[in-house]
Tab-separated table of C-alpha atoms and ligand atoms in Angstrom:
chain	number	residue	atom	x	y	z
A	18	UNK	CA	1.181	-0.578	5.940
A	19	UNK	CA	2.534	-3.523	4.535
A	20	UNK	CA	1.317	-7.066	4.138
A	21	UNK	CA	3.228	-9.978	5.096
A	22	UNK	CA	2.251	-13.471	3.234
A	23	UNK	CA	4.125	-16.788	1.294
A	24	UNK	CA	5.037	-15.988	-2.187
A	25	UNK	CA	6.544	-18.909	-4.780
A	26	UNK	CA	10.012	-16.561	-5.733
A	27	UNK	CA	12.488	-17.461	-8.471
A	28	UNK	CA	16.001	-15.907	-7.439
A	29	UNK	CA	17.461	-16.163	-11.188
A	30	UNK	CA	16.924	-17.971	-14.577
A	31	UNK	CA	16.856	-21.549	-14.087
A	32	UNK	CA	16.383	-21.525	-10.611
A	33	UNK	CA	13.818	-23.392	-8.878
A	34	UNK	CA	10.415	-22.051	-7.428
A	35	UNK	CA	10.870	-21.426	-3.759
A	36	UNK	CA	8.051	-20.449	-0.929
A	37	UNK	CA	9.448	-17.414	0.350
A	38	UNK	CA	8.128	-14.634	3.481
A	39	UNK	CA	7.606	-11.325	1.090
A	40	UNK	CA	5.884	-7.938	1.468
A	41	UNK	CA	2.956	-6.734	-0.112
A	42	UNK	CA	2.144	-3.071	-0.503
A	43	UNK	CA	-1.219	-1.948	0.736
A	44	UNK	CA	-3.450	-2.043	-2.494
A	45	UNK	CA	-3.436	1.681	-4.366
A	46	UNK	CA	-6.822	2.942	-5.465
A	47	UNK	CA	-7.103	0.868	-8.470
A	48	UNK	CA	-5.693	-2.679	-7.256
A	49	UNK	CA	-7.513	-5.427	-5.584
A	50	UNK	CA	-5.983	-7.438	-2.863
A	51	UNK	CA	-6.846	-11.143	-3.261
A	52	UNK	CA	-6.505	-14.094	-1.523
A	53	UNK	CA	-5.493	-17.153	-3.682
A	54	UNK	CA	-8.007	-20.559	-3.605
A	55	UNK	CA	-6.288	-21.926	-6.815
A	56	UNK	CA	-3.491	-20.831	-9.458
A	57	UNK	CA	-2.865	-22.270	-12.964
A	58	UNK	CA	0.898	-22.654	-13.555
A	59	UNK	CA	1.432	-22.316	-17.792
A	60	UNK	CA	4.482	-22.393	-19.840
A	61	UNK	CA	5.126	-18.731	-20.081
A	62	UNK	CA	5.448	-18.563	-16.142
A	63	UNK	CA	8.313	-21.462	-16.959
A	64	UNK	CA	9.585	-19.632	-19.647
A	65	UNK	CA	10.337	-16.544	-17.731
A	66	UNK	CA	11.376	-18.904	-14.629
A	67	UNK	CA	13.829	-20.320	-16.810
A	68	UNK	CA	15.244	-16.976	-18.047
A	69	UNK	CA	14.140	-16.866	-21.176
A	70	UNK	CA	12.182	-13.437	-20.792
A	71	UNK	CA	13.675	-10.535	-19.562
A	72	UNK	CA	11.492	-9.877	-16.494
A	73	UNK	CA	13.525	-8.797	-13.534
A	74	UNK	CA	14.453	-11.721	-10.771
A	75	UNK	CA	13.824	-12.541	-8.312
A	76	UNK	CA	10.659	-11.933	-8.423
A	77	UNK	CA	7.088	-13.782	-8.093
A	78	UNK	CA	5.770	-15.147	-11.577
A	79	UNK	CA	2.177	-16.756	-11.547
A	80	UNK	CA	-0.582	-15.198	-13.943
A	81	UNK	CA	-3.528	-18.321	-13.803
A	82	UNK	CA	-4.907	-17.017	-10.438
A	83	UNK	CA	-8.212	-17.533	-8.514
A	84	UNK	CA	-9.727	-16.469	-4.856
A	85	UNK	CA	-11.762	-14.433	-3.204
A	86	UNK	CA	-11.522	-10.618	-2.888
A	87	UNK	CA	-9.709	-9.516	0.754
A	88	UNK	CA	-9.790	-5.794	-0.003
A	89	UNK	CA	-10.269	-2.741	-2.866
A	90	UNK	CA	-8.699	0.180	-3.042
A	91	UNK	CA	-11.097	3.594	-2.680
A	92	UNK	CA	-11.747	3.789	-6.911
A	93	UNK	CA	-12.484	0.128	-7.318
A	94	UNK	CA	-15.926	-0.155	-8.418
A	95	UNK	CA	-16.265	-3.695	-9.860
A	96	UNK	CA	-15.472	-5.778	-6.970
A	97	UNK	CA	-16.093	-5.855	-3.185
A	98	UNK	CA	-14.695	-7.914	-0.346
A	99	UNK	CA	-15.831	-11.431	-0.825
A	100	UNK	CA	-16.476	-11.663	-4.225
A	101	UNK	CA	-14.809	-14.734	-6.057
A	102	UNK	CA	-12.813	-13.841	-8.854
A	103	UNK	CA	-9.874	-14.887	-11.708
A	104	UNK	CA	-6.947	-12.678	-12.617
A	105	UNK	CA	-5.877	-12.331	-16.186
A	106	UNK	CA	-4.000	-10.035	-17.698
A	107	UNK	CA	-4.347	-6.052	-17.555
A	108	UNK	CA	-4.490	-3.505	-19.511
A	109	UNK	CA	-4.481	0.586	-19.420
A	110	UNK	CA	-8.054	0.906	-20.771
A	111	UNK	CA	-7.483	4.017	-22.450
A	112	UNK	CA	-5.281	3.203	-25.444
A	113	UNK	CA	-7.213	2.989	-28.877
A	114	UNK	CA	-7.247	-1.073	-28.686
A	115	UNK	CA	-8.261	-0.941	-24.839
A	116	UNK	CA	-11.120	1.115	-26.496
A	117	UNK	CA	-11.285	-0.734	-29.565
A	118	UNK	CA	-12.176	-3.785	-27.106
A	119	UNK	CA	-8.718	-5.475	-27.587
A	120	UNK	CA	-7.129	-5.179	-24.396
A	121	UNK	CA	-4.809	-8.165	-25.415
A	122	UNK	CA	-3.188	-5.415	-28.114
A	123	UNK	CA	-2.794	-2.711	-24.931
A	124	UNK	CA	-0.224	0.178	-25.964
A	125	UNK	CA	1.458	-0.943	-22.476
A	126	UNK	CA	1.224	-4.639	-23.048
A	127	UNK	CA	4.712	-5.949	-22.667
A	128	UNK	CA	5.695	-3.828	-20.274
A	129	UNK	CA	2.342	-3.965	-18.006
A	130	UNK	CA	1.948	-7.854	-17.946
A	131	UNK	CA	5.330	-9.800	-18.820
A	132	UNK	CA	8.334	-7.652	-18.466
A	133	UNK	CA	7.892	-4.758	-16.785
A	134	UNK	CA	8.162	-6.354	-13.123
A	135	UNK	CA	6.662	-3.543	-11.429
A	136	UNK	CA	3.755	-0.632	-11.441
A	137	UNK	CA	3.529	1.459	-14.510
A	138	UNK	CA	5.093	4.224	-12.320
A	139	UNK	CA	7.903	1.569	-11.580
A	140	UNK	CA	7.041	1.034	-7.752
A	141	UNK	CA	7.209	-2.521	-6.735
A	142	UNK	CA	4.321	-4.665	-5.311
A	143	UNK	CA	6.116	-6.852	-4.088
A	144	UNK	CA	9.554	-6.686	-1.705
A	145	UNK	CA	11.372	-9.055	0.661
A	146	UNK	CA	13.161	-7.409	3.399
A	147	UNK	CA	12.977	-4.196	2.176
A	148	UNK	CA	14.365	-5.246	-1.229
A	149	UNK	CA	11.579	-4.913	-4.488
A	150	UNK	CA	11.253	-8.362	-6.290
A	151	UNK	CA	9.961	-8.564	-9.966
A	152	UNK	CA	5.707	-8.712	-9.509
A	153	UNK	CA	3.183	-7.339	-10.932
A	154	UNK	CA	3.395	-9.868	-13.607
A	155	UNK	CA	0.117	-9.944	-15.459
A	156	UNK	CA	-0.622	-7.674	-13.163
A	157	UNK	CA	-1.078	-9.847	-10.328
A	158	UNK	CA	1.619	-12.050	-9.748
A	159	UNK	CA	-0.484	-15.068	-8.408
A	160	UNK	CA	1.656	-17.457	-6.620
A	161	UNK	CA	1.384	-15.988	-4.128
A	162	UNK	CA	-0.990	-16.579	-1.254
A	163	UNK	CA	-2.115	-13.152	-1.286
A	164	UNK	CA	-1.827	-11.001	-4.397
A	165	UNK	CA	-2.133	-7.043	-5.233
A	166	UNK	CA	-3.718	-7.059	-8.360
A	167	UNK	CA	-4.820	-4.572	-10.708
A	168	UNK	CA	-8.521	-3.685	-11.014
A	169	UNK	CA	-8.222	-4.525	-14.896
A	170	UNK	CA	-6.603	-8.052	-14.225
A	171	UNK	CA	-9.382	-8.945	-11.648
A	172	UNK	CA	-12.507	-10.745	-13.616
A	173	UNK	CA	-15.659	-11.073	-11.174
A	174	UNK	CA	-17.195	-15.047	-11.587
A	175	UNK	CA	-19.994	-16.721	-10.051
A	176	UNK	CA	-19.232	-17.914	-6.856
A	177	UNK	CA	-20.689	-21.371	-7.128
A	178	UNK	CA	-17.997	-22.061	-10.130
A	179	UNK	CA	-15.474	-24.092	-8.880
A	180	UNK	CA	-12.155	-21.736	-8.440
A	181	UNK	CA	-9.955	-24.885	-9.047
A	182	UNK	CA	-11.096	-26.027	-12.224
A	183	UNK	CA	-11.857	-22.353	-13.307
A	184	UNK	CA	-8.382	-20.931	-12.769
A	185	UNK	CA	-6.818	-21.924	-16.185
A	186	UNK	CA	-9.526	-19.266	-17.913
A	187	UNK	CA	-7.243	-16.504	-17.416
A	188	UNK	CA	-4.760	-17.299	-19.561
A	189	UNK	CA	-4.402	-20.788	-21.051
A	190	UNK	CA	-7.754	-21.743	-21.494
A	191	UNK	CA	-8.730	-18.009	-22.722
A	192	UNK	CA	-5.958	-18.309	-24.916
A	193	UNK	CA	-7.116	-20.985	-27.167
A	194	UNK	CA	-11.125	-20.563	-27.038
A	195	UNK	CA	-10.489	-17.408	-28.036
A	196	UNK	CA	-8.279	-18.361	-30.723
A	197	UNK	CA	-11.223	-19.978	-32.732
A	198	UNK	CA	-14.328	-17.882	-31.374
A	199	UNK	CA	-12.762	-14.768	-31.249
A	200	UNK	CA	-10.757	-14.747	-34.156
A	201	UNK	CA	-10.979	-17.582	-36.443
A	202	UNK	CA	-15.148	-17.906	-35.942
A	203	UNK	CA	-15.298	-21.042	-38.375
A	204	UNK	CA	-17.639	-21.335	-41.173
A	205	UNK	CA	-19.866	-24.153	-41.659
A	206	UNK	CA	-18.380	-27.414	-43.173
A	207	UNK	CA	-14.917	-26.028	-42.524
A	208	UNK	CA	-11.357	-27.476	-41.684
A	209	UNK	CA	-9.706	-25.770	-38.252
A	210	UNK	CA	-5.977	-28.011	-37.571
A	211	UNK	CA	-4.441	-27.614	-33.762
A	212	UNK	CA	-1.275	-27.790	-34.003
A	213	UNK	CA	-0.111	-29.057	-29.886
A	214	UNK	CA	-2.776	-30.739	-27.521
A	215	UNK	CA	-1.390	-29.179	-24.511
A	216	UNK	CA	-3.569	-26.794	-22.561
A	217	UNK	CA	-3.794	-24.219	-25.390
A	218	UNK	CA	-4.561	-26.323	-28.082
A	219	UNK	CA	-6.696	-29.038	-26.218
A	220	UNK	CA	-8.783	-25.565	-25.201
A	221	UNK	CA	-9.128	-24.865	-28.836
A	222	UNK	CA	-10.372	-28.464	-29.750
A	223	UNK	CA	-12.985	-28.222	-27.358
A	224	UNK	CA	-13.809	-24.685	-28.138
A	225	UNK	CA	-13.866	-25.772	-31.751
A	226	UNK	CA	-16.155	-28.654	-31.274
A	227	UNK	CA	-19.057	-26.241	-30.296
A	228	UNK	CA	-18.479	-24.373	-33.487
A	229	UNK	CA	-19.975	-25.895	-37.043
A	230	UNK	CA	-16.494	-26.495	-38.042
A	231	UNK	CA	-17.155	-30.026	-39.639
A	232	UNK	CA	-13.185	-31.258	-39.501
A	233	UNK	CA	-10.781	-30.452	-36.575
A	234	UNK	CA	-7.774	-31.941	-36.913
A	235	UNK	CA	-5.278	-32.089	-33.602
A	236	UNK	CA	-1.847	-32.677	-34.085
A	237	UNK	CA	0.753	-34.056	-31.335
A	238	UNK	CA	3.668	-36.189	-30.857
A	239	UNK	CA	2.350	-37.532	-27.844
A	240	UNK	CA	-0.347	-40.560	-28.141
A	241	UNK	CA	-2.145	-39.857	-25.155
A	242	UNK	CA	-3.306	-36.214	-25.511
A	243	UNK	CA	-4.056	-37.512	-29.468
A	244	UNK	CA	-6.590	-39.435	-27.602
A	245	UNK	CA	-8.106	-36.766	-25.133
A	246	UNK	CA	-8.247	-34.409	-28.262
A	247	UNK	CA	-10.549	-37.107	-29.796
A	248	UNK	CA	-12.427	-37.420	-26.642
A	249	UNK	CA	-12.530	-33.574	-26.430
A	250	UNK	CA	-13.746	-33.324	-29.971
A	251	UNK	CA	-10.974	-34.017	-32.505
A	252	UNK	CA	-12.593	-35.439	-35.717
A	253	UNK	CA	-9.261	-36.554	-36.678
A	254	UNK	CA	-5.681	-36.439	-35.132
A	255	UNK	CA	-2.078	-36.777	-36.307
A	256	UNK	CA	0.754	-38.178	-34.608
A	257	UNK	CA	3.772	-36.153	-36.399
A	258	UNK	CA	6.202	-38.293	-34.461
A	259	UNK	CA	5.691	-40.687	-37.171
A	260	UNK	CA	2.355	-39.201	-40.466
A	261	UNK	CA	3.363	-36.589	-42.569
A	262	UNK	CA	1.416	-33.863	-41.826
A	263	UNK	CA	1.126	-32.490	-45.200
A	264	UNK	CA	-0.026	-36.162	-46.262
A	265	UNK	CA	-2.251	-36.149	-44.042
A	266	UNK	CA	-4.161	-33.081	-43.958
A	267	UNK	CA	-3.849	-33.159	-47.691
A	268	UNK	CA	-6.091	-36.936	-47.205
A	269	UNK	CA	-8.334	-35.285	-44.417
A	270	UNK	CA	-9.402	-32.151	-46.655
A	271	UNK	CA	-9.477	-33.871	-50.315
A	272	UNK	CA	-6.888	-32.004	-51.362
A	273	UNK	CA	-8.293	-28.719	-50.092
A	274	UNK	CA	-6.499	-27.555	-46.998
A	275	UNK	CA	-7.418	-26.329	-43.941
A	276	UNK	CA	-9.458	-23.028	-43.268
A	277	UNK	CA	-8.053	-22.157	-40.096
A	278	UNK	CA	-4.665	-23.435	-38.298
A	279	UNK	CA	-3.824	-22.828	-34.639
A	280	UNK	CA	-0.341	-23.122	-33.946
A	281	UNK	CA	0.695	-23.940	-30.216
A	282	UNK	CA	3.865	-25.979	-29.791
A	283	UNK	CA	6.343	-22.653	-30.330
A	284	UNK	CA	7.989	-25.321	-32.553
A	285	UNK	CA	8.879	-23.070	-36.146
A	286	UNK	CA	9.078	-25.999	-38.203
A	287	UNK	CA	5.277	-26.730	-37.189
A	288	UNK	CA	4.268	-23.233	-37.589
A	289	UNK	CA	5.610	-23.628	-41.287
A	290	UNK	CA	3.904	-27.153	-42.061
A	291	UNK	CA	0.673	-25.313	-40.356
A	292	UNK	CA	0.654	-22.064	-42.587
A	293	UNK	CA	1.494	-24.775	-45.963
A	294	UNK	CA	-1.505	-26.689	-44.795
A	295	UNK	CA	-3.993	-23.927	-45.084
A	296	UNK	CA	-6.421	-23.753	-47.909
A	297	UNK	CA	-6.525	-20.685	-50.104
A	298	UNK	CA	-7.952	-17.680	-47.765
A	299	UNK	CA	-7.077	-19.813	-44.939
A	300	UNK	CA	-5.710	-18.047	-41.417
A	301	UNK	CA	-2.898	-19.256	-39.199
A	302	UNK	CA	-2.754	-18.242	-36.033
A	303	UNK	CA	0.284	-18.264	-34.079
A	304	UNK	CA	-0.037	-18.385	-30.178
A	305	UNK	CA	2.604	-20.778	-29.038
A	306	UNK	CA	5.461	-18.599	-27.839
A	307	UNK	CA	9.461	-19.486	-28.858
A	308	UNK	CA	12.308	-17.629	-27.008
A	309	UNK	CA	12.378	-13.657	-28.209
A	310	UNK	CA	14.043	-13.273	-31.374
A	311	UNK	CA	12.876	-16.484	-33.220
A	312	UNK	CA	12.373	-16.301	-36.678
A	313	UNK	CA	10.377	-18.404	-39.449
A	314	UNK	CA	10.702	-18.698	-43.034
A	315	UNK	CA	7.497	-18.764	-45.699
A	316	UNK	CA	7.412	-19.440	-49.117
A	317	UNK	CA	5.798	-16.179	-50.453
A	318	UNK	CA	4.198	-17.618	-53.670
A	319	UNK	CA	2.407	-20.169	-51.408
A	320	UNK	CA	1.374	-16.559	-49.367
A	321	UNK	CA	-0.512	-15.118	-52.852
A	322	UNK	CA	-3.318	-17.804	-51.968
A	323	UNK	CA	-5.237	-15.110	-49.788
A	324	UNK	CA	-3.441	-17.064	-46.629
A	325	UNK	CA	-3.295	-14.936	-43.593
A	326	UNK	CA	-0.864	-15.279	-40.640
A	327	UNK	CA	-1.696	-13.594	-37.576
A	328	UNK	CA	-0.015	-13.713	-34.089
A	329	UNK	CA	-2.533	-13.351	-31.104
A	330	UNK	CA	-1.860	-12.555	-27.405
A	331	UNK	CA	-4.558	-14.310	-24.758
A	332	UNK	CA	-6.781	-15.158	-27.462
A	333	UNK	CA	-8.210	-11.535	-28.223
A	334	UNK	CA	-10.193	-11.443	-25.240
A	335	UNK	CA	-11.915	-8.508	-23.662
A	336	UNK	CA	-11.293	-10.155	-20.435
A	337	UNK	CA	-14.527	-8.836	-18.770
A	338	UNK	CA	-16.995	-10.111	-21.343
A	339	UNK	CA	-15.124	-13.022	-21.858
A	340	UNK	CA	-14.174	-15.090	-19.015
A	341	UNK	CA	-17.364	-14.367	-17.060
A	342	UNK	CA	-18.978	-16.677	-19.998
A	343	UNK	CA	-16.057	-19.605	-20.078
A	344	UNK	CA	-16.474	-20.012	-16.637
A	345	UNK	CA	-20.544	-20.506	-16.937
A	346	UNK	CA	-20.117	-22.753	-19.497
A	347	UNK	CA	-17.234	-24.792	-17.554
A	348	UNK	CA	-19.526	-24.583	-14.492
A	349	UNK	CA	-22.453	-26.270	-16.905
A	350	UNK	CA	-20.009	-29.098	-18.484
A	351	UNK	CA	-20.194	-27.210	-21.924
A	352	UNK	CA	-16.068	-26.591	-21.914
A	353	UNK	CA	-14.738	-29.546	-20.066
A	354	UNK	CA	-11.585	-27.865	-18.524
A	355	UNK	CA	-11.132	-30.056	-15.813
A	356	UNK	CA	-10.212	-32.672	-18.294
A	357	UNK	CA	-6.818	-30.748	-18.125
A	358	UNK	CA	-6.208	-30.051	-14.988
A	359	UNK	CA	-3.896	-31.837	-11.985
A	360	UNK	CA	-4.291	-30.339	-8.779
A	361	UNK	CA	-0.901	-29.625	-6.430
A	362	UNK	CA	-0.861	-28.216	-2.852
A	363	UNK	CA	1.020	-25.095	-3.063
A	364	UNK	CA	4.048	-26.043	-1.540
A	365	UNK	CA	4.260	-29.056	-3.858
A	366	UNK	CA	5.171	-26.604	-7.303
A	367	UNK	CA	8.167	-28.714	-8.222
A	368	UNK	CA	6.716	-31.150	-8.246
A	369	UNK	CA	4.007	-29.420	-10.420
A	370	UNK	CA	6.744	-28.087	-12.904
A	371	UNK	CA	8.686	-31.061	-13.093
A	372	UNK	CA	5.334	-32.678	-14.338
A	373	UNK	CA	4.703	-30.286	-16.754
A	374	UNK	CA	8.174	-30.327	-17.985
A	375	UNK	CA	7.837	-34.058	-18.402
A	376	UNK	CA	4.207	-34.109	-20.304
A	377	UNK	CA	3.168	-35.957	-17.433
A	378	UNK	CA	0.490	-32.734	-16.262
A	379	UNK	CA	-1.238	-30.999	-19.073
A	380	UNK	CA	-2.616	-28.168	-16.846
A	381	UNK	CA	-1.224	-27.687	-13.244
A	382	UNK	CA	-3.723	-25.959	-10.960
A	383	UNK	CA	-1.927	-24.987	-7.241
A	384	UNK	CA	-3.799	-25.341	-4.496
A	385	UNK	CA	-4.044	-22.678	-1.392
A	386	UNK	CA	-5.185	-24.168	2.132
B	24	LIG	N1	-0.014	-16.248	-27.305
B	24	LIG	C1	-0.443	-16.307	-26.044
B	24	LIG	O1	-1.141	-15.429	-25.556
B	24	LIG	C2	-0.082	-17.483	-25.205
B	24	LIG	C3	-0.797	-17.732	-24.034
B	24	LIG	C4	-0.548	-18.908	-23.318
B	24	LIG	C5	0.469	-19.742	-23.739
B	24	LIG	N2	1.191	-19.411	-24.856
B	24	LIG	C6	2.220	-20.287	-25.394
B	24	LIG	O2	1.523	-21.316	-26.103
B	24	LIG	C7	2.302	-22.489	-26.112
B	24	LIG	C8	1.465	-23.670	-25.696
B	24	LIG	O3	1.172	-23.612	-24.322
B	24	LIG	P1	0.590	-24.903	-23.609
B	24	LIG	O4	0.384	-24.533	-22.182
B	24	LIG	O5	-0.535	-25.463	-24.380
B	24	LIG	O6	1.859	-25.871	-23.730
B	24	LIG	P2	1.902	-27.469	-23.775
B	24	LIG	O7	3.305	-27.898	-23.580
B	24	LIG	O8	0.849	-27.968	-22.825
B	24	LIG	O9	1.443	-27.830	-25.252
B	24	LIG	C9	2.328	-27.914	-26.333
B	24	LIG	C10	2.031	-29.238	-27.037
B	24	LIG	O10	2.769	-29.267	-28.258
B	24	LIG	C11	3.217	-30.593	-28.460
B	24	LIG	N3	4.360	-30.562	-29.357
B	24	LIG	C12	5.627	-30.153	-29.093
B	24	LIG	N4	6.407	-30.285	-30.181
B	24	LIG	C13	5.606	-30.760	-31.170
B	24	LIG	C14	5.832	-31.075	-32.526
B	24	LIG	N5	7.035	-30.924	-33.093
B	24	LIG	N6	4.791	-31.528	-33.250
B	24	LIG	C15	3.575	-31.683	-32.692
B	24	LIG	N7	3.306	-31.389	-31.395
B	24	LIG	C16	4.310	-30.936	-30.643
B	24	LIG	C17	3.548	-31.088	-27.065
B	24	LIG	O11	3.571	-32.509	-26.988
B	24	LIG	C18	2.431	-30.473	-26.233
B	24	LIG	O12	1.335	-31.354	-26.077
B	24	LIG	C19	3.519	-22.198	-25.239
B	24	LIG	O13	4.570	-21.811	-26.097
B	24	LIG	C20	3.053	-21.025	-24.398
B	24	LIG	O14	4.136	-20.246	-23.922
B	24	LIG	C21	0.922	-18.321	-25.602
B	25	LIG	ZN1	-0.017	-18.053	-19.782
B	26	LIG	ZN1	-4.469	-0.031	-23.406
């Protein structure tokens, strides 16, 4: 049987978003079939929109997504009809990091979540007129009013958490909490630099500020989210539109340099200034994501200081653990995500995209009636 709904399809690279009839397949034994509330739109979705992944179009992007459970396949144990839940990404659960409890380092990553565009066995989720699309992105492909998702991508929440303001967890917000609590874990008294205040970085600022980091230093070129990264819990910020960054960290730290640097705006030149800022034993992590193939240059002697740089997928999370605890503290006020977050009907995604595109929208949330 198949299952008729209103997907958000992008024909080819660079082509708009477009509500479109499509065709679900009737959820396997390990997939979930969800009905959307609310879905986060984040820069990857416009990077693959845009053609600058090769994931197969058309095809139905969308990997921020929140609702309520419809119906499980016969070997899903974790969820039931009704239950409110996020998607994130999946994972195969038996490879040594799935194991490990690193599901973000999955032997089937790529393929699985961004590129793959269908079922490990290569059956589509999603077709229109009899034609497969590119889904299964993230394992879900969430713009979408109703989704097929896999039982690893589907995160079981609290029902009284608002889905809307929740949404984000799944990727961007994950992404960046997780870059400092997961991975860089900051040490009393020390120096953490966010490099972007978009929604990654902003999510590491406020993840930050609950840490005993005693500096966090956010760096932007755009005044505005300089001051909701103070607000947020910036001790300091940089505008690099117009301070040295160098200068400036150098003035923050005494000379020192920071202890951990979170790099976000996919700009290389930043990644390098972030990775010379560190302090000797210092960590870099890179999240923000330039097209395929991008490369960076680092002077090696400045490497012999003990500085580590390490590229992370969805902040490290072990989605299960994880997100169940963001979204407690966002439903307390402890992570204040809906700082972020501009709400759009569905059918108004342009307008969503053109607002992110702009820097009008930090965080986009879509709305399902
Ligand atoms: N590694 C992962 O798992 C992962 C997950 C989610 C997103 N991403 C990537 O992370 C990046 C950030 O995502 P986002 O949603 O926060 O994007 P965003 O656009 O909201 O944030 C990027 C910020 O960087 C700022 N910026 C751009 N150029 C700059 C420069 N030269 N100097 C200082 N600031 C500059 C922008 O003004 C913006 O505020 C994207 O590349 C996205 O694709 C990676
Ligand atoms: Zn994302
Ligand atoms: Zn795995």
């Amino acid at each position: 049987m198949t299952i008729t709904t209103q997907a958000a399809v992008v024909e080819h690279g660079g082509a708009p978003f477009t509500l479109s009839e499509v065709e679900l397949d009737e959820p396997r034994a390990d997939e979930v079939l969800v009905r959307m509330t609310a879905a986060g739109l984040c820069h990857t979705d416009l990077g693959v929109a845009g053609g600058g992944l090769p994931f197969p179009l058309p095809g139905v992007l969308g990997h921020e997504g929140a609702g309520v459970v419809e119906r499980v396949g016969a070997a899903v144990t974790s969820v039931t009809p009704g239950d409110h839940v996020l998607l994130s990404f999946t994972s195969c659960g038996h490879c040594a990091n799935c194991r490990g409890g690193h599901p973000a380092y999955c032997a089937t990553w790529l393929p699985d979540n961004l590129i793959g565009g269908s079922r490990r066995d290569g059956s589509a989720t999603i077709t229109r007129r009899g034609e497969p699309l590119g889904g299964h992105f993230f394992g879900q492909s969430s713009l979408s009013r109703l989704a097929v998702a896999d039982e690893r991508s589907v995160v079981k929440v609290d029902p009284t958490a608002p889905l809307e303001t929740i949404a984000p967890l799944g990727c961007g917000v994950q992404t960046g909490v997780g870059a400092v609590w997961n991975v860089l874990r900051p040490a009393p008294g020390s120096t953490v630099l966010v490099a972007g205040a978009g929604a990654v970085g902003l999510s590491a600022v406020m993840a930050a500020a609950l840490t005993p980091a005693q500096r966090i230093v956010a760096v932007d070129v755009v005044p505005s989210r300089l001051d909701l990264a103070r607000k947020l819990g910036a001790t300091h910020v940089v505008d690099a539109s117009r301070e040295d960054l160098a200068a400036r960290v150098a003035e923050i730290t005494g000379g020192v340099g920071c202890n951990g640097a979170i790099e976000t705006t996919g700009n290389v030149t930043v990644l390098r200034q972030s990775v010379d800022a560190l302090a000797a034993r210092g960590t870099a992590v890179v999240v923000g994501a330039p097209p395929f193939g991008t490369e960076v240059g680092l002077d090696v002697n400045g490497m012999l200081g003990g500085r580590t740089v390490t590229g992370i997928p969805l902040g490290d999370s072990e989605t299960q653990s994880f997100i169940p605890v963001l979204a407690a503290m966002v439903a307390d006020g402890r992570l204040p995500v809906g700082e972020l977050i501009t709400t759009y009907a569905f059918a108004d995604i342009e307008q969503a995209v053109a607002d992110v595109r702009s820097g009008a929208t930090i965080k986009p949330v879509l709305t399902f009636d």
